[in-house]
Amino acid sequence: MKVCVIGTGYVGLVTGVCLSEIGNRVLCVDNDDRKVSQLRGGKVHIYEEGLEELLAKNLESGNLSFTDDISAAIRESEIIFICVGTPPLPSGKPDLSAIDEVAREIGKSLNGYKIILNKSTVPIGTAKRIKKIINENTNPENEGFDFDIVSNPEFLKEGEAVKDAFFPERIVIGSGSQKAIDIMKKLYRPIIEQDFEYAKNNSHRKEKVPVVITDSVSSEFIKYASNAFLATKISFINEIANVCERLGANILDVTYGMGLDARIGPRFMQAGIGWGGSCFPKDVRALSYTAEEYGSPAGILNAVIQVNNQQRFKVIQKAMDFLGIIDDKIIGVLGLSFKPNTNDTREAPSITIINKFLELGAEVRVYDPVIKDYPEGLDPGAIMAVDPYGALERADLMVLVTEWDEFISLDFERLKNIMSGPNIIDGRNVLDREKLQEIGFNYSGIGTGTGTGTGS
Ligand code: UDX
């Protein structure tokens, strides 16, 4: 099928590349012509396993191409994916100006029948808003046009985006038009049936992917409620971890014991310094805003946000417990990205933590396996180290902020010798406490108290 994907951010690029891989002719559009020429040359601006190879393959086969001509792309396509950003305004309400602009362009360029599909996470009711804007902007010279709107939210996780796009846990299609639903099922057939080249011999291949057919409002709701629930799960477990710490219990044992109850489950229960990234903070705030706007205030969601905002400061408290006064101390921070296997630093706890240490007068050295430039919001007083050992030389304290594999297998004997103070704060509970204590480190995790931490 002829598909156009508007916006080549995380969601748009992965969607475009994966749709081309399963046999569609995909035209990806971006108004940033520098980005377009980079992508035409096969260069991916995000760090995502497998994406660059698939991009190169499909550029070469001609299934995938890039353009900054939105109007031509719309005219040539049967299905138009809207994948532009919806960043939060200061109030928490998402900024829909990019979506509105695209809807106006679609209106002007409509010809024939098209499906307009929204993949960006958008406020509940946006499908109707897009329809209205398109109708207001249609060009009377373009005769015989018709369109349907579909809400088809994306659930991909950064760092696993290609896997999530090919092997999703569900596909949600929200539309009032049976014709549009049938076309969408046809587009996604290879993924629903798990019948495409890339899936063969892939360990993530599923039997079949469930499809949820619903109206557009419920579809938009599924996305928000899923993210809000996942964020709630983490804030809940972090709150429990904080109490465990006071009582000397070990959160690792507690979550293991809880997770054996099939109604609770073991996943997404990793206590730590809280969630960040491009989705959870934005989506939880947006849902809370909508709830308030519609006269049904979301008390739980507001508490989830509040717990998360406080959680990153646990590290500062722990540093004070170890070091007393922070002024003039050297602190080595491991990890900048909001989670491992991505170069995304949006709403990353690292930035809040590092800036606070600098404000308290510490010298802060930072190392991240993939981020080498100063991310937006990071105090330029932080020193970027070229490797973890450089970050920790003469340091009074190590703070692990992001659980990159590289940090778990560091040479801790060597670190013990080069650091000035043998102190480790493990913000993600991933290091081997017993081993570190044997080497002579003072170790502090998040809520790991005194239990075995092995669940046995
Ligand atoms: C999330 C959703 O998982 C995905 O479905 C949606 O499409 C976009 O938002 P992502 O932001 O890429 O994906 O990251 P995810 O792996 O879900 O982690 C989100 C945050 O939660 C990270 O900051 C991570 O460190 C934190 N987290 C996750 C925990 O603190 N504990 C956990 O157990 C899991």
Coordinates of C-alpha atoms and ligand atoms in Angstrom, one line a residue:
M1 CA 0.0 0.0 0.0
K2 CA 1.1 3.6 -0.5
V3 CA 1.7 5.1 2.9
C4 CA 3.0 8.5 4.1
V5 CA 4.3 9.1 7.5
I6 CA 4.4 12.7 8.7
G7 CA 7.1 13.4 11.3
T8 CA 10.3 11.4 11.6
G9 CA 10.7 11.5 15.3
Y10 CA 10.9 8.3 17.3
V11 CA 7.4 7.0 16.5
G12 CA 7.3 8.2 12.9
L13 CA 10.7 6.9 11.8
V14 CA 10.3 3.5 13.4
T15 CA 6.7 3.2 12.0
G16 CA 7.9 4.3 8.5
V17 CA 10.9 1.9 8.4
C18 CA 8.9 -1.0 9.7
L19 CA 5.9 -0.5 7.4
S20 CA 8.3 -0.4 4.4
E21 CA 10.0 -3.6 5.7
I22 CA 6.6 -5.5 5.5
G23 CA 6.2 -4.5 1.9
N24 CA 4.6 -1.1 1.7
R25 CA 5.8 1.9 -0.3
V26 CA 6.5 4.5 2.4
L27 CA 7.2 8.2 2.1
C28 CA 8.3 9.8 5.3
V29 CA 7.9 13.5 5.6
D30 CA 9.7 16.0 7.8
N31 CA 9.9 19.8 7.6
D32 CA 13.5 19.8 8.8
D33 CA 15.4 19.4 5.5
R34 CA 18.7 18.7 7.3
K35 CA 17.1 15.7 8.9
V36 CA 15.5 14.6 5.6
S37 CA 18.9 14.7 3.8
Q38 CA 20.6 12.7 6.7
L39 CA 17.9 10.1 6.5
R40 CA 18.2 9.9 2.8
G41 CA 21.9 9.2 3.3
G42 CA 20.9 6.3 5.8
K43 CA 21.9 8.2 9.0
V44 CA 19.6 7.7 12.0
H45 CA 19.5 10.5 14.6
I46 CA 18.2 8.2 17.4
Y47 CA 19.9 5.3 19.0
E48 CA 17.7 2.3 18.3
E49 CA 18.9 -1.2 17.8
G50 CA 18.4 -2.6 14.3
L51 CA 16.9 0.6 12.9
E52 CA 19.8 1.8 10.8
E53 CA 20.2 -1.6 9.0
L54 CA 16.5 -1.7 8.2
L55 CA 16.6 1.9 7.0
A56 CA 19.5 1.1 4.6
K57 CA 17.8 -2.0 3.3
N58 CA 14.5 -0.4 2.5
L59 CA 16.1 2.8 1.1
E60 CA 18.0 0.5 -1.3
S61 CA 14.9 -1.5 -2.3
G62 CA 13.0 1.7 -3.0
N63 CA 10.3 0.9 -0.5
L64 CA 11.3 3.8 1.7
S65 CA 12.0 7.4 0.8
F66 CA 12.1 10.8 2.5
T67 CA 10.8 14.2 1.5
D68 CA 10.0 17.6 2.9
D69 CA 7.2 18.1 0.5
I70 CA 4.2 17.3 2.7
S71 CA 1.6 18.2 0.1
A72 CA 3.0 15.9 -2.6
A73 CA 3.4 13.1 -0.1
I74 CA -0.3 13.4 1.0
R75 CA -1.5 13.4 -2.6
E76 CA 0.5 10.3 -3.5
S77 CA -0.7 8.2 -0.5
E78 CA -3.7 6.1 0.5
I79 CA -2.9 6.1 4.2
I80 CA -1.5 9.1 6.1
F81 CA 0.1 8.5 9.5
I82 CA 0.4 11.6 11.7
C83 CA 3.4 11.2 13.9
V84 CA 4.3 14.7 15.0
G85 CA 5.2 15.8 18.5
T86 CA 2.7 16.8 21.2
P87 CA 5.0 18.4 23.8
P88 CA 3.4 19.5 27.1
L89 CA 2.6 23.2 27.6
P90 CA 3.5 24.6 31.1
S91 CA 0.0 23.7 32.2
G92 CA 0.5 20.0 31.4
K93 CA -1.9 20.4 28.4
P94 CA -0.3 19.0 25.2
D95 CA 0.6 21.4 22.5
L96 CA -1.4 20.4 19.5
S97 CA -0.1 23.1 17.1
A98 CA 2.0 20.6 15.0
I99 CA -1.0 18.3 14.6
D100 CA -3.3 21.2 13.7
E101 CA -0.8 22.4 11.1
V102 CA -0.6 18.9 9.5
A103 CA -4.4 18.6 9.5
R104 CA -4.6 21.9 7.6
E105 CA -2.1 20.6 5.1
I106 CA -4.1 17.4 4.7
G107 CA -7.2 19.4 4.1
K108 CA -5.6 21.5 1.3
S109 CA -4.1 18.5 -0.4
L110 CA -6.9 15.9 -0.2
N111 CA -7.7 14.0 -3.4
G112 CA -9.6 10.7 -3.7
Y113 CA -10.2 8.6 -0.6
K114 CA -7.7 8.6 2.3
I115 CA -7.3 7.2 5.7
I116 CA -5.8 9.8 8.2
L117 CA -4.3 7.9 11.0
N118 CA -3.2 9.4 14.3
K119 CA -0.3 7.6 16.0
S120 CA 1.0 10.4 18.2
T121 CA -0.3 10.2 21.8
V122 CA -3.0 12.9 21.6
P123 CA -5.5 14.2 24.0
I124 CA -8.7 12.3 24.1
G125 CA -11.0 13.7 21.4
T126 CA -8.2 14.8 19.0
A127 CA -9.5 12.5 16.2
K128 CA -12.7 14.6 16.1
R129 CA -10.6 17.8 16.1
I130 CA -8.5 16.7 13.2
K131 CA -11.6 15.8 11.2
K132 CA -13.0 19.3 11.8
I133 CA -9.8 21.0 10.8
I134 CA -9.5 19.0 7.6
N135 CA -13.1 19.7 6.7
E136 CA -12.5 23.4 7.3
N137 CA -9.5 23.5 5.0
T138 CA -10.5 21.3 2.0
N139 CA -9.8 22.8 -1.4
P140 CA -13.1 22.9 -3.4
E141 CA -11.1 22.4 -6.6
N142 CA -10.1 18.9 -5.5
E143 CA -13.3 17.1 -6.4
G144 CA -14.4 13.7 -5.1
F145 CA -12.3 13.5 -2.0
D146 CA -13.3 11.6 1.0
F147 CA -11.5 10.5 4.2
D148 CA -11.8 8.6 7.5
I149 CA -10.0 9.3 10.7
V150 CA -8.4 6.4 12.6
S151 CA -6.8 6.4 16.0
N152 CA -4.0 3.9 16.1
P153 CA -1.8 4.6 19.2
E154 CA 1.8 3.5 19.4
F155 CA 3.1 1.5 22.4
L156 CA 6.7 1.2 21.5
K157 CA 9.4 1.5 24.1
E158 CA 12.6 3.3 23.3
G159 CA 15.5 1.0 22.9
E160 CA 13.1 -1.8 21.9
A161 CA 11.2 0.1 19.3
V162 CA 11.8 -2.1 16.3
K163 CA 10.9 -5.2 18.3
D164 CA 7.8 -3.5 19.6
A165 CA 6.7 -2.4 16.2
F166 CA 7.1 -5.9 14.6
F167 CA 6.0 -7.9 17.6
P168 CA 3.4 -5.8 19.5
E169 CA 1.3 -7.1 22.3
R170 CA -1.8 -5.6 20.6
I171 CA -2.8 -3.3 17.8
V172 CA -5.5 -0.8 18.6
I173 CA -7.7 0.6 15.8
G174 CA -10.2 3.2 16.7
S175 CA -12.6 4.4 14.0
G176 CA -16.3 4.9 13.2
S177 CA -15.7 3.6 9.7
Q178 CA -15.8 -0.1 8.8
K179 CA -14.2 0.7 5.5
A180 CA -11.2 2.3 7.3
I181 CA -11.0 -0.6 9.8
D182 CA -10.9 -3.1 7.0
I183 CA -8.1 -1.2 5.2
M184 CA -6.1 -1.0 8.5
K185 CA -6.5 -4.7 9.0
K186 CA -5.1 -5.3 5.5
L187 CA -2.2 -2.9 6.2
Y188 CA -1.3 -4.7 9.4
R189 CA -2.1 -8.2 8.2
P190 CA 1.6 -9.3 8.1
I191 CA 2.1 -8.1 11.7
I192 CA -1.2 -9.5 12.9
E193 CA -0.5 -12.9 11.3
Q194 CA 3.3 -12.5 12.1
D195 CA 3.9 -13.4 8.5
F196 CA 6.8 -11.4 7.1
E197 CA 10.5 -12.1 6.4
Y198 CA 12.0 -10.4 9.5
A199 CA 9.7 -12.4 11.8
K200 CA 11.0 -15.7 10.5
N201 CA 13.3 -17.4 13.1
N202 CA 13.0 -14.4 15.3
S203 CA 12.7 -15.3 19.0
H204 CA 10.1 -12.5 19.6
R205 CA 7.7 -13.8 17.0
K206 CA 4.2 -14.4 18.3
E207 CA 1.5 -16.8 17.4
K208 CA -0.8 -13.9 16.4
V209 CA -1.2 -10.3 17.5
P210 CA -4.6 -9.4 19.1
V211 CA -6.4 -6.5 17.4
V212 CA -8.7 -4.2 19.5
I213 CA -11.3 -2.5 17.4
T214 CA -13.1 0.4 19.1
D215 CA -14.2 4.0 18.6
S216 CA -11.5 6.7 18.4
V217 CA -12.1 8.1 21.9
S218 CA -11.7 4.7 23.6
S219 CA -8.6 4.1 21.4
E220 CA -7.0 7.3 22.5
F221 CA -7.9 6.5 26.1
I222 CA -6.2 3.0 25.9
K223 CA -2.9 4.7 25.3
Y224 CA -3.2 7.2 28.1
A225 CA -4.6 4.8 30.6
S226 CA -1.8 2.2 29.8
N227 CA 1.0 4.7 30.3
A228 CA -0.6 6.1 33.4
F229 CA -1.1 2.7 34.9
L230 CA 2.5 1.7 34.2
A231 CA 3.8 5.0 35.8
T232 CA 1.5 4.3 38.7
K233 CA 3.0 0.8 39.1
I234 CA 6.5 2.3 39.4
S235 CA 5.6 5.2 41.7
F236 CA 3.7 2.7 43.9
I237 CA 6.7 0.3 44.2
N238 CA 9.0 3.3 44.8
E239 CA 6.8 4.5 47.6
I240 CA 6.9 0.9 49.1
A241 CA 10.7 0.8 48.6
N242 CA 11.0 4.0 50.7
V243 CA 9.0 2.5 53.5
C244 CA 11.0 -0.8 53.2
E245 CA 14.1 1.2 53.7
R246 CA 12.8 2.7 57.0
L247 CA 11.9 -0.8 58.3
G248 CA 14.9 -2.7 57.1
A249 CA 13.0 -4.8 54.6
N250 CA 14.4 -5.5 51.1
I251 CA 12.3 -4.3 48.2
L252 CA 13.8 -6.9 45.9
D253 CA 12.4 -9.7 48.0
V254 CA 9.2 -7.8 48.5
T255 CA 8.6 -7.3 44.7
Y256 CA 9.6 -10.9 44.0
G257 CA 7.1 -12.1 46.6
M258 CA 4.4 -9.8 45.3
G259 CA 5.1 -10.6 41.6
L260 CA 4.4 -14.3 42.1
D261 CA 0.8 -13.4 42.5
A262 CA -0.4 -13.7 38.9
R263 CA -2.8 -10.8 39.4
I264 CA 0.2 -8.5 40.2
G265 CA 3.0 -10.0 38.0
P266 CA 6.7 -9.4 38.2
R267 CA 7.2 -6.9 35.4
F268 CA 7.6 -3.1 35.7
M269 CA 8.2 -3.4 39.4
Q270 CA 11.9 -2.2 39.5
A271 CA 12.2 0.3 42.3
G272 CA 14.7 3.1 41.7
I273 CA 14.9 6.8 41.3
G274 CA 11.8 7.0 39.2
W275 CA 10.5 7.3 35.7
G276 CA 11.4 9.9 33.0
G277 CA 11.5 9.9 29.2
S278 CA 9.3 11.4 26.5
C279 CA 6.1 9.6 27.3
F280 CA 5.3 8.9 31.0
P281 CA 5.8 12.5 32.3
K282 CA 3.9 14.0 29.4
D283 CA 1.1 11.5 29.3
V284 CA 0.4 11.3 33.0
R285 CA 0.3 15.1 33.3
A286 CA -2.0 15.2 30.2
L287 CA -4.4 12.7 31.5
S288 CA -4.5 14.4 34.9
Y289 CA -5.2 17.7 33.0
T290 CA -8.0 16.2 31.0
A291 CA -9.5 14.6 34.1
E292 CA -9.5 17.9 35.9
E293 CA -10.9 19.7 32.8
Y294 CA -13.8 17.3 32.6
G295 CA -14.6 17.7 36.3
S296 CA -13.2 14.3 37.4
P297 CA -10.0 15.2 39.2
A298 CA -7.4 12.4 39.1
G299 CA -6.2 12.1 42.7
I300 CA -4.1 9.0 42.2
L301 CA -2.4 10.3 39.1
N302 CA -1.4 13.6 40.9
A303 CA 0.1 11.5 43.7
V304 CA 1.9 9.3 41.1
I305 CA 3.5 12.5 39.7
Q306 CA 4.4 13.9 43.1
V307 CA 6.0 10.6 44.3
N308 CA 8.1 10.5 41.1
N309 CA 9.2 14.1 41.4
Q310 CA 10.5 13.4 45.0
Q311 CA 12.1 10.1 44.2
R312 CA 15.1 11.4 42.3
F313 CA 16.0 13.5 45.4
K314 CA 16.5 10.2 47.4
V315 CA 19.9 10.1 45.8
I316 CA 20.8 13.6 47.2
Q317 CA 19.6 12.5 50.7
K318 CA 21.7 9.3 50.5
A319 CA 24.8 11.3 49.3
M320 CA 24.4 13.6 52.4
D321 CA 24.2 10.4 54.6
F322 CA 27.5 9.2 53.1
L323 CA 29.4 12.5 52.8
G324 CA 27.9 14.9 55.2
I325 CA 28.5 18.3 53.4
I326 CA 28.4 18.0 49.6
D327 CA 30.4 21.1 48.9
D328 CA 33.9 20.4 47.4
K329 CA 33.2 16.6 47.2
I330 CA 33.8 14.8 43.9
I331 CA 30.9 12.8 42.6
G332 CA 31.0 10.4 39.7
V333 CA 27.6 9.9 38.0
L334 CA 27.1 6.9 35.7
G335 CA 24.4 7.3 33.1
L336 CA 22.6 10.3 31.6
S337 CA 19.9 8.8 29.4
F338 CA 16.5 8.3 31.1
K339 CA 16.9 4.5 30.8
P340 CA 19.5 2.2 29.1
N341 CA 19.9 1.6 25.4
T342 CA 18.7 5.0 24.3
N343 CA 20.3 8.4 23.9
D344 CA 17.1 10.2 25.0
T345 CA 17.6 12.5 28.0
R346 CA 14.1 14.0 28.0
E347 CA 12.9 14.3 31.7
A348 CA 15.9 12.2 32.7
P349 CA 16.4 12.0 36.5
S350 CA 20.2 12.3 35.8
I351 CA 19.8 16.0 34.9
T352 CA 17.9 17.0 38.1
I353 CA 20.4 15.0 40.2
I354 CA 23.6 16.4 38.6
N355 CA 22.3 20.0 38.7
K356 CA 21.4 19.6 42.4
F357 CA 24.9 18.2 43.3
L358 CA 26.5 21.1 41.4
E359 CA 24.2 23.6 43.2
L360 CA 25.4 22.1 46.5
G361 CA 29.1 22.8 45.5
A362 CA 30.2 19.3 44.3
E363 CA 32.5 18.6 41.4
V364 CA 30.4 16.3 39.2
R365 CA 31.9 14.0 36.6
V366 CA 29.5 12.2 34.3
Y367 CA 29.9 9.3 32.0
D368 CA 27.3 7.8 29.6
P369 CA 28.0 5.1 27.0
V370 CA 26.3 7.0 24.2
I371 CA 25.7 10.6 25.2
K372 CA 28.8 12.7 24.6
D373 CA 27.3 16.2 24.3
Y374 CA 25.6 18.2 27.0
P375 CA 21.9 17.5 26.9
E376 CA 19.4 20.3 27.2
G377 CA 19.0 21.4 30.8
L378 CA 22.3 20.0 32.1
D379 CA 24.4 22.5 34.0
P380 CA 27.5 23.1 31.9
G381 CA 29.5 22.9 35.1
A382 CA 29.3 19.1 34.9
I383 CA 32.4 17.5 33.5
M384 CA 32.0 14.9 30.8
A385 CA 34.3 11.9 31.3
V386 CA 35.4 9.7 28.5
D387 CA 35.0 6.5 30.4
P388 CA 33.6 5.4 33.8
Y389 CA 37.0 5.1 35.4
G390 CA 37.7 8.7 34.4
A391 CA 34.4 9.8 36.0
L392 CA 35.3 8.0 39.2
E393 CA 39.0 8.8 39.7
R394 CA 39.5 10.5 43.1
A395 CA 35.7 10.5 43.5
D396 CA 34.2 10.4 47.0
L397 CA 31.0 8.8 45.7
M398 CA 29.7 6.9 42.7
V399 CA 26.1 7.3 41.8
L400 CA 24.6 4.9 39.3
V401 CA 21.7 6.6 37.7
T402 CA 21.0 4.5 34.5
E403 CA 21.4 0.8 34.5
W404 CA 23.5 0.3 31.4
D405 CA 25.0 -3.2 31.2
E406 CA 28.5 -1.7 31.1
F407 CA 28.1 -0.4 34.6
I408 CA 27.1 -3.8 36.1
S409 CA 30.4 -5.4 34.8
L410 CA 32.8 -2.6 35.9
D411 CA 36.1 -3.6 37.5
F412 CA 35.1 -2.7 41.1
E413 CA 38.5 -3.7 42.6
R414 CA 40.1 -1.1 40.3
L415 CA 37.5 1.4 41.2
K416 CA 38.1 0.9 44.9
N417 CA 41.7 1.8 44.3
I418 CA 41.2 4.9 42.3
M419 CA 38.2 6.4 44.2
S420 CA 38.9 8.6 47.3
G421 CA 35.8 7.4 49.1
P422 CA 34.4 3.9 48.9
N423 CA 30.8 5.0 48.5
I424 CA 28.2 3.7 46.0
I425 CA 24.6 4.8 45.6
D426 CA 22.9 2.3 43.2
G427 CA 19.9 4.3 42.0
R428 CA 18.5 1.2 40.1
N429 CA 19.3 -1.7 42.4
V430 CA 21.3 -3.5 39.8
L431 CA 24.7 -3.9 41.4
D432 CA 25.8 -6.9 43.5
R433 CA 25.7 -5.5 47.0
E434 CA 27.4 -8.4 48.7
K435 CA 30.3 -8.4 46.3
L436 CA 30.7 -4.6 46.7
Q437 CA 30.7 -4.8 50.4
E438 CA 33.3 -7.6 50.3
I439 CA 35.5 -5.4 48.3
G440 CA 35.1 -2.7 50.9
F441 CA 32.5 -0.4 49.5
N442 CA 29.7 1.3 51.4
Y443 CA 26.6 0.4 49.4
S444 CA 23.2 2.0 49.3
G445 CA 20.4 0.9 47.0
I446 CA 16.8 2.1 46.9
G447 CA 14.8 0.3 49.6
T448 CA 17.1 -2.7 49.6
G449 CA 17.4 -2.6 53.5
T450 CA 19.0 -5.7 54.9
G451 CA 17.1 -8.7 53.3
T452 CA 18.9 -11.1 51.0
G453 CA 17.7 -9.4 47.8
T454 CA 17.7 -12.8 46.1
G455 CA 14.1 -13.7 46.8
S456 CA 15.1 -16.9 48.4
Ligands
UDX1 C1 7.0 3.9 27.7 C2 6.0 2.8 27.6 O1 6.5 1.6 28.1 C3 5.6 2.6 26.1 O2 4.6 1.5 26.0 C4 5.1 3.9 25.6 O3 4.8 3.8 24.2 C5 6.0 5.0 25.8 O4 6.4 5.1 27.2 P1 9.6 4.3 27.3 O5 9.4 5.7 27.8 O6 10.4 4.1 26.1 O7 8.2 3.6 27.0 O8 10.3 3.5 28.5 P2 10.0 2.4 29.5 O9 10.9 1.2 29.3 O10 8.6 2.1 29.6 O11 10.5 3.1 30.9 C6 9.9 4.3 31.3 C7 10.5 4.8 32.6 O12 10.2 4.0 33.7 C8 12.1 4.8 32.6 O13 12.5 6.0 33.2 C9 12.5 3.6 33.4 O14 13.7 3.8 34.0 C10 11.3 3.6 34.4 N1 11.1 2.2 35.0 C11 10.6 1.3 34.2 C12 11.3 2.0 36.3 O15 11.7 2.9 37.1 N2 11.0 0.8 36.8 C13 10.5 -0.2 36.1 O16 10.3 -1.3 36.6 C14 10.3 0.0 34.7

